[in-house]
Short mmCIF file of C-alpha atoms in Angstrom, two decimals:
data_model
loop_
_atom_site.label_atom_id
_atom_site.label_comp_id
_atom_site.label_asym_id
_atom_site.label_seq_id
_atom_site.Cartn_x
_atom_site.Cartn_y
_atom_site.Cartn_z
CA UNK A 1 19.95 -14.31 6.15
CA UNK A 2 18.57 -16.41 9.10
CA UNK A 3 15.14 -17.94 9.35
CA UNK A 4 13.98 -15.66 12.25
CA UNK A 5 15.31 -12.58 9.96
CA UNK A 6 13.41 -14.18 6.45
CA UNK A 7 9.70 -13.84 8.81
CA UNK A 8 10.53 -10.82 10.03
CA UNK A 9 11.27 -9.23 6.53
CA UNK A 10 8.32 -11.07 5.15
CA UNK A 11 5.89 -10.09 8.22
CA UNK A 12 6.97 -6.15 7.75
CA UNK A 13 6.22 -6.39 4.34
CA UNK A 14 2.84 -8.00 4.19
CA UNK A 15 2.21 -4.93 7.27
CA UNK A 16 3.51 -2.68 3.87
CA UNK A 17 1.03 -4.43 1.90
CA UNK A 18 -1.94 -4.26 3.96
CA UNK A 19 -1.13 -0.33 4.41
CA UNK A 20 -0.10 0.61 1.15
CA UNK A 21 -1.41 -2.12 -0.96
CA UNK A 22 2.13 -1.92 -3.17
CA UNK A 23 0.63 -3.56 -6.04
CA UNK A 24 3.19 -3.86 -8.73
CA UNK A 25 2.63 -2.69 -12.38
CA UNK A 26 5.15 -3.95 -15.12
CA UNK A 27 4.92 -1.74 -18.28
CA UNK A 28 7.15 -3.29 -20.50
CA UNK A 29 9.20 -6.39 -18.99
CA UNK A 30 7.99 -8.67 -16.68
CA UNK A 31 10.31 -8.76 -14.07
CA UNK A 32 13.51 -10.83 -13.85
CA UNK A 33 16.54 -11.35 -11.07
CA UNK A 34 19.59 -9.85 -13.55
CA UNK A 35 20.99 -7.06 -11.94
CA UNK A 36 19.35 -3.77 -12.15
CA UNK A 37 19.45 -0.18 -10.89
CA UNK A 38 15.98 0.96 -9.95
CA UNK A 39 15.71 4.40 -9.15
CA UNK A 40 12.75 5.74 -8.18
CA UNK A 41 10.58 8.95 -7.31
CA UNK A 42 10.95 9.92 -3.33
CA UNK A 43 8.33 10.90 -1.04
CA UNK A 44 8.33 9.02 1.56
CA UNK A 45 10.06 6.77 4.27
CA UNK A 46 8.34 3.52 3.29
CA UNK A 47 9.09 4.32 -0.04
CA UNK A 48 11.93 1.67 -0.18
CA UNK A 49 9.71 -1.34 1.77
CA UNK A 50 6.86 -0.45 -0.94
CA UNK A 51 9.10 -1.48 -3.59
CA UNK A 52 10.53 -4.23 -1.82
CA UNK A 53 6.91 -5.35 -1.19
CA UNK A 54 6.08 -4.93 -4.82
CA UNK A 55 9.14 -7.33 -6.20
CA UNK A 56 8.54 -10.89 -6.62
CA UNK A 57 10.46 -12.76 -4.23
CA UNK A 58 13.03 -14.27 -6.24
CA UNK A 59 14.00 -10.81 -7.46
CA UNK A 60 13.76 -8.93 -4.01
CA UNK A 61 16.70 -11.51 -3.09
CA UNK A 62 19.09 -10.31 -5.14
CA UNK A 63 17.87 -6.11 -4.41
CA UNK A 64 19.98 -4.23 -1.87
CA UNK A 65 17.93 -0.39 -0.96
CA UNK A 66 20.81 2.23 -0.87
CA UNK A 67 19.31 4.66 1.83
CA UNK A 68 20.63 7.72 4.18
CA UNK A 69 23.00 6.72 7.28
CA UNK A 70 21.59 9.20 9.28
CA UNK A 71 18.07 7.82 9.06
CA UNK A 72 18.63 4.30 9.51
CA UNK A 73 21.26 4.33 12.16
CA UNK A 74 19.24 6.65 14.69
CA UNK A 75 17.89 3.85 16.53
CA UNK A 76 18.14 -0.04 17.35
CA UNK A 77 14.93 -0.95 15.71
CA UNK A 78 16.05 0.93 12.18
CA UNK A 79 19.40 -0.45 12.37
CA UNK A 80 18.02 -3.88 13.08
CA UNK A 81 15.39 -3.19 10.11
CA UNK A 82 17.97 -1.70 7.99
CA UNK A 83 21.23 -4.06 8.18
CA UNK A 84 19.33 -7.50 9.35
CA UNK A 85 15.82 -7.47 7.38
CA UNK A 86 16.55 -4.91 4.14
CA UNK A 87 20.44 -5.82 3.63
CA UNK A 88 20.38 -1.68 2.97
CA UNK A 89 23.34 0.07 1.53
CA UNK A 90 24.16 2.96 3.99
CA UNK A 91 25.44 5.67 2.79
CA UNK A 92 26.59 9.51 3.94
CA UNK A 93 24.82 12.03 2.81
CA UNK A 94 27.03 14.24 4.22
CA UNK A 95 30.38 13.17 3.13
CA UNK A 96 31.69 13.38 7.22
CA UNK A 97 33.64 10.65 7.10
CA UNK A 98 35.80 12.40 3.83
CA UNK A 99 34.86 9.28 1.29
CA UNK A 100 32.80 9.62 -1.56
CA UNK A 101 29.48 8.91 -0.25
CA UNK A 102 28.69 6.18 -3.56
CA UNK A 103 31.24 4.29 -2.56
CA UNK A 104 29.29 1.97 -0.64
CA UNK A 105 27.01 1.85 -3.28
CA UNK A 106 29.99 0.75 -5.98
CA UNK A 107 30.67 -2.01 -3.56
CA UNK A 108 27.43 -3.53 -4.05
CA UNK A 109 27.02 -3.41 -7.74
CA UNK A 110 30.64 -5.17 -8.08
CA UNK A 111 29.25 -7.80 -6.19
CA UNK A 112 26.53 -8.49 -8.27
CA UNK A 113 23.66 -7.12 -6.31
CA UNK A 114 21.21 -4.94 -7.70
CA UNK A 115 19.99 -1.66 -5.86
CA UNK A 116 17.31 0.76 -5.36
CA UNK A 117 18.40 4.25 -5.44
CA UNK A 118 16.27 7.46 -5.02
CA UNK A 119 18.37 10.06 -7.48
CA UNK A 120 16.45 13.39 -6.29
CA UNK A 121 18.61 12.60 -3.12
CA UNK A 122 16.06 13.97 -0.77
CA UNK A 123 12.29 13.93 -0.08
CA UNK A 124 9.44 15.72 -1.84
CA UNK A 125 5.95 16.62 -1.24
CA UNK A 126 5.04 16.69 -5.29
CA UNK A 127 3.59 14.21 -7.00
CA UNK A 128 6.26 14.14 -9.83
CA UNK A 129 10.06 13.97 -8.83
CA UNK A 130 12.41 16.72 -8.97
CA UNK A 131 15.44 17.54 -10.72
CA UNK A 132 18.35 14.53 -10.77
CA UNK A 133 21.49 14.74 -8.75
CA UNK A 134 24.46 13.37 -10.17
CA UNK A 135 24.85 9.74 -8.82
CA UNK A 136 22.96 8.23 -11.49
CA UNK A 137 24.96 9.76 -13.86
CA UNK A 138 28.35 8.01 -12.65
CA UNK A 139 26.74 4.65 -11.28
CA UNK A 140 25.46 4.41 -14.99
CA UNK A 141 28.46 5.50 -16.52
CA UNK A 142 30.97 3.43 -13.84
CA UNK A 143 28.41 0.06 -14.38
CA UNK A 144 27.21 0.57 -18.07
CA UNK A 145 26.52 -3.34 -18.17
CA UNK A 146 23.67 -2.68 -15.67
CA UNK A 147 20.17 -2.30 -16.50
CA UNK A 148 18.68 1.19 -15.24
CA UNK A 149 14.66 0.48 -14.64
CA UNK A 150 12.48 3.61 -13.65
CA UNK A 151 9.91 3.07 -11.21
CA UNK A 152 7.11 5.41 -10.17
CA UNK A 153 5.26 5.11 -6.80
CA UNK A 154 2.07 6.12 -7.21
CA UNK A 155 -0.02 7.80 -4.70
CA UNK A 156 2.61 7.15 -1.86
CA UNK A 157 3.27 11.01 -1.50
CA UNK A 158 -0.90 11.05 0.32
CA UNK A 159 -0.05 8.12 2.27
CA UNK A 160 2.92 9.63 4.86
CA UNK A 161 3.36 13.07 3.78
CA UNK A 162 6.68 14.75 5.24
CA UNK A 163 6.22 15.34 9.45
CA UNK A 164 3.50 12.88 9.39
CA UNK A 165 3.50 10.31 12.10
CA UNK A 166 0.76 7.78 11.24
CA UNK A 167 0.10 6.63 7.69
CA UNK A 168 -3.26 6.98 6.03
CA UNK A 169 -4.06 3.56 4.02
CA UNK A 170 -4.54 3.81 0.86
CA UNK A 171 -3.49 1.64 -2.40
CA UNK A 172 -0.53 2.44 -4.01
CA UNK A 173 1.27 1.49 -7.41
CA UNK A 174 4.17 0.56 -8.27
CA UNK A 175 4.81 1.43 -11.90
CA UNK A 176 8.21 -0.09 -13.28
CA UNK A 177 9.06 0.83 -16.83
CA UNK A 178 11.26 -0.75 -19.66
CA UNK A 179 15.30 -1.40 -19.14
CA UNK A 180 17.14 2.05 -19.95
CA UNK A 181 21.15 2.48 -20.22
CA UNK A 182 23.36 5.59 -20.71
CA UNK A 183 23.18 6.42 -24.39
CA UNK A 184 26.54 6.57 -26.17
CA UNK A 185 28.21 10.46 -25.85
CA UNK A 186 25.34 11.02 -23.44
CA UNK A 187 26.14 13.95 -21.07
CA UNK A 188 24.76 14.77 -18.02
CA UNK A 189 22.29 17.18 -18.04
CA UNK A 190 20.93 15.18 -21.18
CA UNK A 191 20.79 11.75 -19.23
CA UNK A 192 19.38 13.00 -15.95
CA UNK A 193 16.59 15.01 -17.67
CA UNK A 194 15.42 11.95 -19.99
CA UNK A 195 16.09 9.61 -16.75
CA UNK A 196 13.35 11.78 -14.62
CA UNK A 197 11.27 11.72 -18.14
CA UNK A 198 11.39 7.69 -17.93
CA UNK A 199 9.93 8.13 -14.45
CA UNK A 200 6.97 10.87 -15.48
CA UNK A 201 6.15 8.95 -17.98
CA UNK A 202 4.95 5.96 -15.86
CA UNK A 203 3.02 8.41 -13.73
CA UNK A 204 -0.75 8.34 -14.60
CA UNK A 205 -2.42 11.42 -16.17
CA UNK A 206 -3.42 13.43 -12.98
CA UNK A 207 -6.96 14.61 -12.06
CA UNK A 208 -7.13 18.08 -10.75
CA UNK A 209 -7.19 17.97 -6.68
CA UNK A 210 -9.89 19.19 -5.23
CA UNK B 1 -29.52 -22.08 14.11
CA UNK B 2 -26.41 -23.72 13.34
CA UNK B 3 -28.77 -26.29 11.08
CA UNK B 4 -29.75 -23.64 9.38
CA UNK B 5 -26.43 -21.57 8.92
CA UNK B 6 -25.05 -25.32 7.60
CA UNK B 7 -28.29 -25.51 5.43
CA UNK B 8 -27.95 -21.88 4.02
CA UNK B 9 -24.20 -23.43 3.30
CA UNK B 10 -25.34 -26.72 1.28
CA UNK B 11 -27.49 -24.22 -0.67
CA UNK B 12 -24.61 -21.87 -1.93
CA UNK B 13 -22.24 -24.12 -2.06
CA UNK B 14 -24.76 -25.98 -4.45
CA UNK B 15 -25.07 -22.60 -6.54
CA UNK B 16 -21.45 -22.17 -6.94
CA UNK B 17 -20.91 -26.03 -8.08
CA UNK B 18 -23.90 -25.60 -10.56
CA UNK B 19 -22.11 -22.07 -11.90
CA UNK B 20 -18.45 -23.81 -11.53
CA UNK B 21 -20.10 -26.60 -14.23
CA UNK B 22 -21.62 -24.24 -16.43
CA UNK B 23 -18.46 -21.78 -16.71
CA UNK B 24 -16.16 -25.38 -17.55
CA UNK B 25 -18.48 -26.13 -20.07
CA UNK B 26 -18.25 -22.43 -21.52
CA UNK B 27 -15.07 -22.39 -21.57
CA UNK B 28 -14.34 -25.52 -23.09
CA UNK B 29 -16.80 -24.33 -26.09
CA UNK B 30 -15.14 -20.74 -26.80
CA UNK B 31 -11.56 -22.57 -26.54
CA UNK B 32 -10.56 -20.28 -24.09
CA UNK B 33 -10.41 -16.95 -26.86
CA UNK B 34 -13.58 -15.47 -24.72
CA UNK B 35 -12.63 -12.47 -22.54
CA UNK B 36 -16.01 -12.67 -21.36
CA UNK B 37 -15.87 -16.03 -20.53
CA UNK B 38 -12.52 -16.00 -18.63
CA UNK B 39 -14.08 -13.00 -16.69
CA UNK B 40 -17.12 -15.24 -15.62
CA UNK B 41 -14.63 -17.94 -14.41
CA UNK B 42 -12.71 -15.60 -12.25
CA UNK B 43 -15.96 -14.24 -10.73
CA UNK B 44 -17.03 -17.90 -10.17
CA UNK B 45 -13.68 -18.04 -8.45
CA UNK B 46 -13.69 -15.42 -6.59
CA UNK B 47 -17.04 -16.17 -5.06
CA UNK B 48 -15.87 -19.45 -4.02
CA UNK B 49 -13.46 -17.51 -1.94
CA UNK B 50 -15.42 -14.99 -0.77
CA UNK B 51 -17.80 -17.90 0.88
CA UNK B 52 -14.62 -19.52 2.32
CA UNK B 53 -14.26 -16.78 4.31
CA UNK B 54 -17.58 -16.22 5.68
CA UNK B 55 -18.09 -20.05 5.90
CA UNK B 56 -14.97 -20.08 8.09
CA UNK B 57 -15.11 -16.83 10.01
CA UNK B 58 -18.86 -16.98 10.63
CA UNK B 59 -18.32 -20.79 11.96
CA UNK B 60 -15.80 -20.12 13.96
CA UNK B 61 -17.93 -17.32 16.22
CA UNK B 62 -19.03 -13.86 16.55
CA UNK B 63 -15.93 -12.25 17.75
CA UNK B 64 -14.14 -13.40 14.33
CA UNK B 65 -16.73 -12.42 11.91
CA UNK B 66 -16.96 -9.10 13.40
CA UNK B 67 -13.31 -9.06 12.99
CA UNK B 68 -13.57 -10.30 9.11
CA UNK B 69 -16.06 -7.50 8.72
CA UNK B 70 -13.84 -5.10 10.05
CA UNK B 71 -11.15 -5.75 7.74
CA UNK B 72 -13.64 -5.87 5.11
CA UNK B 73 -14.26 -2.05 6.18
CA UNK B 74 -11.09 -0.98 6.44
CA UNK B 75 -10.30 -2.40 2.84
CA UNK B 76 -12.88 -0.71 1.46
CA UNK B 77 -12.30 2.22 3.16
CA UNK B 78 -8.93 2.32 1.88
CA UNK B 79 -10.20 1.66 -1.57
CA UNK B 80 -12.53 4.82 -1.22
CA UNK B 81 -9.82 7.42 0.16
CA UNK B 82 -7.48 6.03 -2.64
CA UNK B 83 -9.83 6.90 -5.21
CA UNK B 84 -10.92 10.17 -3.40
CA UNK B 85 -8.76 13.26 -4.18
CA UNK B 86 -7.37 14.39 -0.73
CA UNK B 87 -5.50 16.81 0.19
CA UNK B 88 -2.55 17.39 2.93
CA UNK B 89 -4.65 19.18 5.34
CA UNK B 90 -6.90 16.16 5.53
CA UNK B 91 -4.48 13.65 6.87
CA UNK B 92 -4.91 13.68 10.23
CA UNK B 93 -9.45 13.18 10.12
CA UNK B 94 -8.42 10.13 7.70
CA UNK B 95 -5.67 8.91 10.07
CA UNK B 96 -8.52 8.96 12.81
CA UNK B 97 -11.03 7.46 10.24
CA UNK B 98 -9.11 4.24 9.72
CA UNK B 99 -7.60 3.81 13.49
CA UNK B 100 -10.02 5.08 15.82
CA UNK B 101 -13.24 5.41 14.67
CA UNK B 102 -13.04 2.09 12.38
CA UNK B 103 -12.33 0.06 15.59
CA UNK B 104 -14.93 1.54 17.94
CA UNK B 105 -17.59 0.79 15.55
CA UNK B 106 -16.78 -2.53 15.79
CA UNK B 107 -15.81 -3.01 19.26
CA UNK B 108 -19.45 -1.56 20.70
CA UNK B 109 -20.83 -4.49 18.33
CA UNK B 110 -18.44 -6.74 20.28
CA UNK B 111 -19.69 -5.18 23.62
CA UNK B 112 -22.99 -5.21 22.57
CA UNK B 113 -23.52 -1.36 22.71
CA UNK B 114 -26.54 -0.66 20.35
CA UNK B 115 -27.25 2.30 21.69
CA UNK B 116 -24.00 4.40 20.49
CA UNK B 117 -23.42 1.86 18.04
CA UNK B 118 -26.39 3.06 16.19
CA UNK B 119 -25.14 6.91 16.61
CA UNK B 120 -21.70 6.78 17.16
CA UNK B 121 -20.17 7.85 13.47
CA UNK B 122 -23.15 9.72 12.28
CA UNK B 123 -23.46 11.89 15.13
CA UNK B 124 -19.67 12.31 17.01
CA UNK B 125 -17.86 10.76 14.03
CA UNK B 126 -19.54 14.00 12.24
CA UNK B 127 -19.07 16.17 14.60
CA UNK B 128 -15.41 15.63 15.09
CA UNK B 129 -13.82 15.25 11.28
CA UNK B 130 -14.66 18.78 10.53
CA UNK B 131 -12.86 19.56 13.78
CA UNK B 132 -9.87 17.92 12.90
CA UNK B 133 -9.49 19.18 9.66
CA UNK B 134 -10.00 22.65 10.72
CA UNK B 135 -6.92 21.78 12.79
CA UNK B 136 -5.02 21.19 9.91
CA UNK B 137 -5.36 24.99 9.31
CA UNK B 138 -6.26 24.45 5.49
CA UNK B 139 -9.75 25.92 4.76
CA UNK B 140 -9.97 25.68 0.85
CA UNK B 141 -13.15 23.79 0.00
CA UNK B 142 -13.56 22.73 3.68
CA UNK B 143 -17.29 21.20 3.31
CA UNK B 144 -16.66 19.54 0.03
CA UNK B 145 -13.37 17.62 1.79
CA UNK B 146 -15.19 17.23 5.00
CA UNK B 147 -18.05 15.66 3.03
CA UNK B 148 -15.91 13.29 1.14
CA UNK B 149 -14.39 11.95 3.97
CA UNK B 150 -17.95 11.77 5.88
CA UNK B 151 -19.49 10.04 3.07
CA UNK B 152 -16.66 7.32 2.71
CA UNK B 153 -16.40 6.70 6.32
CA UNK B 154 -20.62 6.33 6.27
CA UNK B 155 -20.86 3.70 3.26
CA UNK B 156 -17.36 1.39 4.14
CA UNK B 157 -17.60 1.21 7.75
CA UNK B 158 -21.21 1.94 8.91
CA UNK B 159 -23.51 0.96 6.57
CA UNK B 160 -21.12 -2.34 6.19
CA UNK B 161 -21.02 -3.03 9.75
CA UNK B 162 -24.61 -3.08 10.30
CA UNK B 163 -24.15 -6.66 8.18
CA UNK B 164 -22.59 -8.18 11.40
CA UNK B 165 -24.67 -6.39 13.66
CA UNK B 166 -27.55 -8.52 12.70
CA UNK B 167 -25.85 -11.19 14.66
CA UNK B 168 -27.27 -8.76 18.06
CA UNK B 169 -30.44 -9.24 16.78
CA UNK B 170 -32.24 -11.78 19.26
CA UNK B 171 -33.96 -14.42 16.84
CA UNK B 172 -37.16 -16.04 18.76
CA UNK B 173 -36.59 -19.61 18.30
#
């Protein structure tokens, strides 16, 4: 990565910082640069820079965001952000092209790098995530020497609800809980259930709305 | 003037050095096991920051400190709203909140506009919020939203910027 691409990144993230505050939380390990699969809760489109903005640097360098072709590749400034600044993993949601759309995403971990995936696959509006699709399941079982972190963004669903143009300020948390890994004669339904558990758990107790 | 401003800034400075001693001297007694201790030193820290930043903004001119103060609302603001449970129909009066009415409040300081400063949020800011929200179509506990969002936007960003509005006050020499 260039210079001129290193301030960018690091001037759109402080912008993340000053909007969203992205203050990171560890709950068990401090954080290190071995490589990892976060996955996360979804609600948002800054979703991804929060937790970029949350990782110390040394960590963030080694993090590639896997994230939606479709989004990212609508315009000049999002492909700019996306492939020069965030060194994203594109993928198709839509399986057009006829490949498996975690293919990409396989690329990256045999390279060493470690990822941010968002395993509800789309959006929500909820403050805790919903069910699991599958990709977890066969990243974790395909790369079982990887660490699986949860993370929880807290609050980030109030700051840029869905159809929202402008984002409302407000301080958001980045919870990220202890190492996981695919239990031995773990299936599916089992792992993606106590996967989304790892992530509730970070959440704080909620206050009724209102 | 600026005597005095440097004057004000011996003085403080002075406090903070005196506190600075008295928190080493703490700290080397407890051994560092004090929670309350450590606490005091990272107040006495903080303050010396905090003064910085006045120190630098107000020294470098009015049009900065107002700026400094405006940030200083908008943080706070966003410390409020964080804390304050909101709902989806309220996005778009707190999307106003923090990029319109924030910024006007400070600019008539800048243009020297007592006059609406002085009624600008508490009358039209007022007026409009429950507008917008009743936009949003969402009705459930309208006035109790409306207030929170009132009450926030009166303590972070007016009652705060009347601090640097003290600087249109003509001092007789």
């Amino acid at each position: 990565m260039n210079i001129l691409n290193v301030w960018q990144r690091d001037f759109l993230l402080s912008i993340v910082r000053l909007v969203a505050g992205a203050y990171p939380v560890w709950h068990q390990a401090p954080p290190s640069p071995t490589q990892k699969i976060y996955f996360s809760n979804h609600t948002s489109h800054i979703d991804t820079l929060a937790i970029l903005a949350a990782l110390p640097r040394d960590v963030r360098a080694v993090v590639r965001p896997v994230a939606a072709r479709d989004y990212w590749d609508s315009s000049d400034l999002k492909r700019h952000i996306a492939q020069k600044l965030l060194n994203v993993v594109l993928i198709d949601r839509h399986r057009e092209n006829g490949g498996n759309p975690l293919d990409p995403v396989r690329d990256a971990l045999r390279q060493g790098h470690s990822i941010i995936i968002f395993p509800e696959g789309t959006r929500g509006a909820d403050v805790l995530p919903q069910p699991f699709k599958s990709g977890l399941f066969h990243l974790a079982t395909e790369f079982p020497d990887v660490a699986l972190v949860p993370v929880y963004l807290e609050n980030l669903q109030r700051i840029m609800p869905k159809g929202a143009i402008w984002p409302v300020p407000l301080i958001c948390k980045v919870h990220f809980g202890a190492n996981d890994a695919l239990g031995a004669g773990e299936d599916k339904p089992t792992f993606l259930t106590r996967m989304r558990d790892a992530i509730v758990a970070l959440a704080p107790p909620q206050r009724p709305a209102g | 003037m600026r005597t005095l401003f440097w004057e004000l800034v011996a003085g403080v400075t002075g406090v903070l050095v005196l506190a600075t001693v008295i928190g080493a001297i703490l700290g080397a007694r407890s051994g560092g096991a004090s929670a309350t201790v450590i606490n005091l030193n990272q107040r006495i820290r903080a303050w010396w920051a905090m003064i910085a930043i006045m120190v630098i903004a107000i020294s470098l001119g009015n049009n900065v400190t107002y700026l400094v103060f405006a940030l200083l609302s908008y943080l706070t603001l966003r410390e409020f709203i964080t804390l304050t449970p909101t709902q989806r129909g309220d996005h778009l009066p707190l999307v106003v909140c923090f990029y319109v009415l924030l910024p006007v409040q400070y600019w008539l300081i800048a243009a020297n506009w007592y006059n609406l400063f002085a009624i600008f949020l508490p009358v039209y800011g007022f007026l409009l919020l429950p507008v917008l929200t009743a936009f949003s179509g969402d009705t459930d506990h309208f006035l109790e939203r409306i207030t929170k969002i009132q009450w926030g936007l009166m303590i972070t960003v007016y009652c705060i910027s009347y601090a640097p509005a003290l600087l249109l006050v003509q001092v007789p020499q």
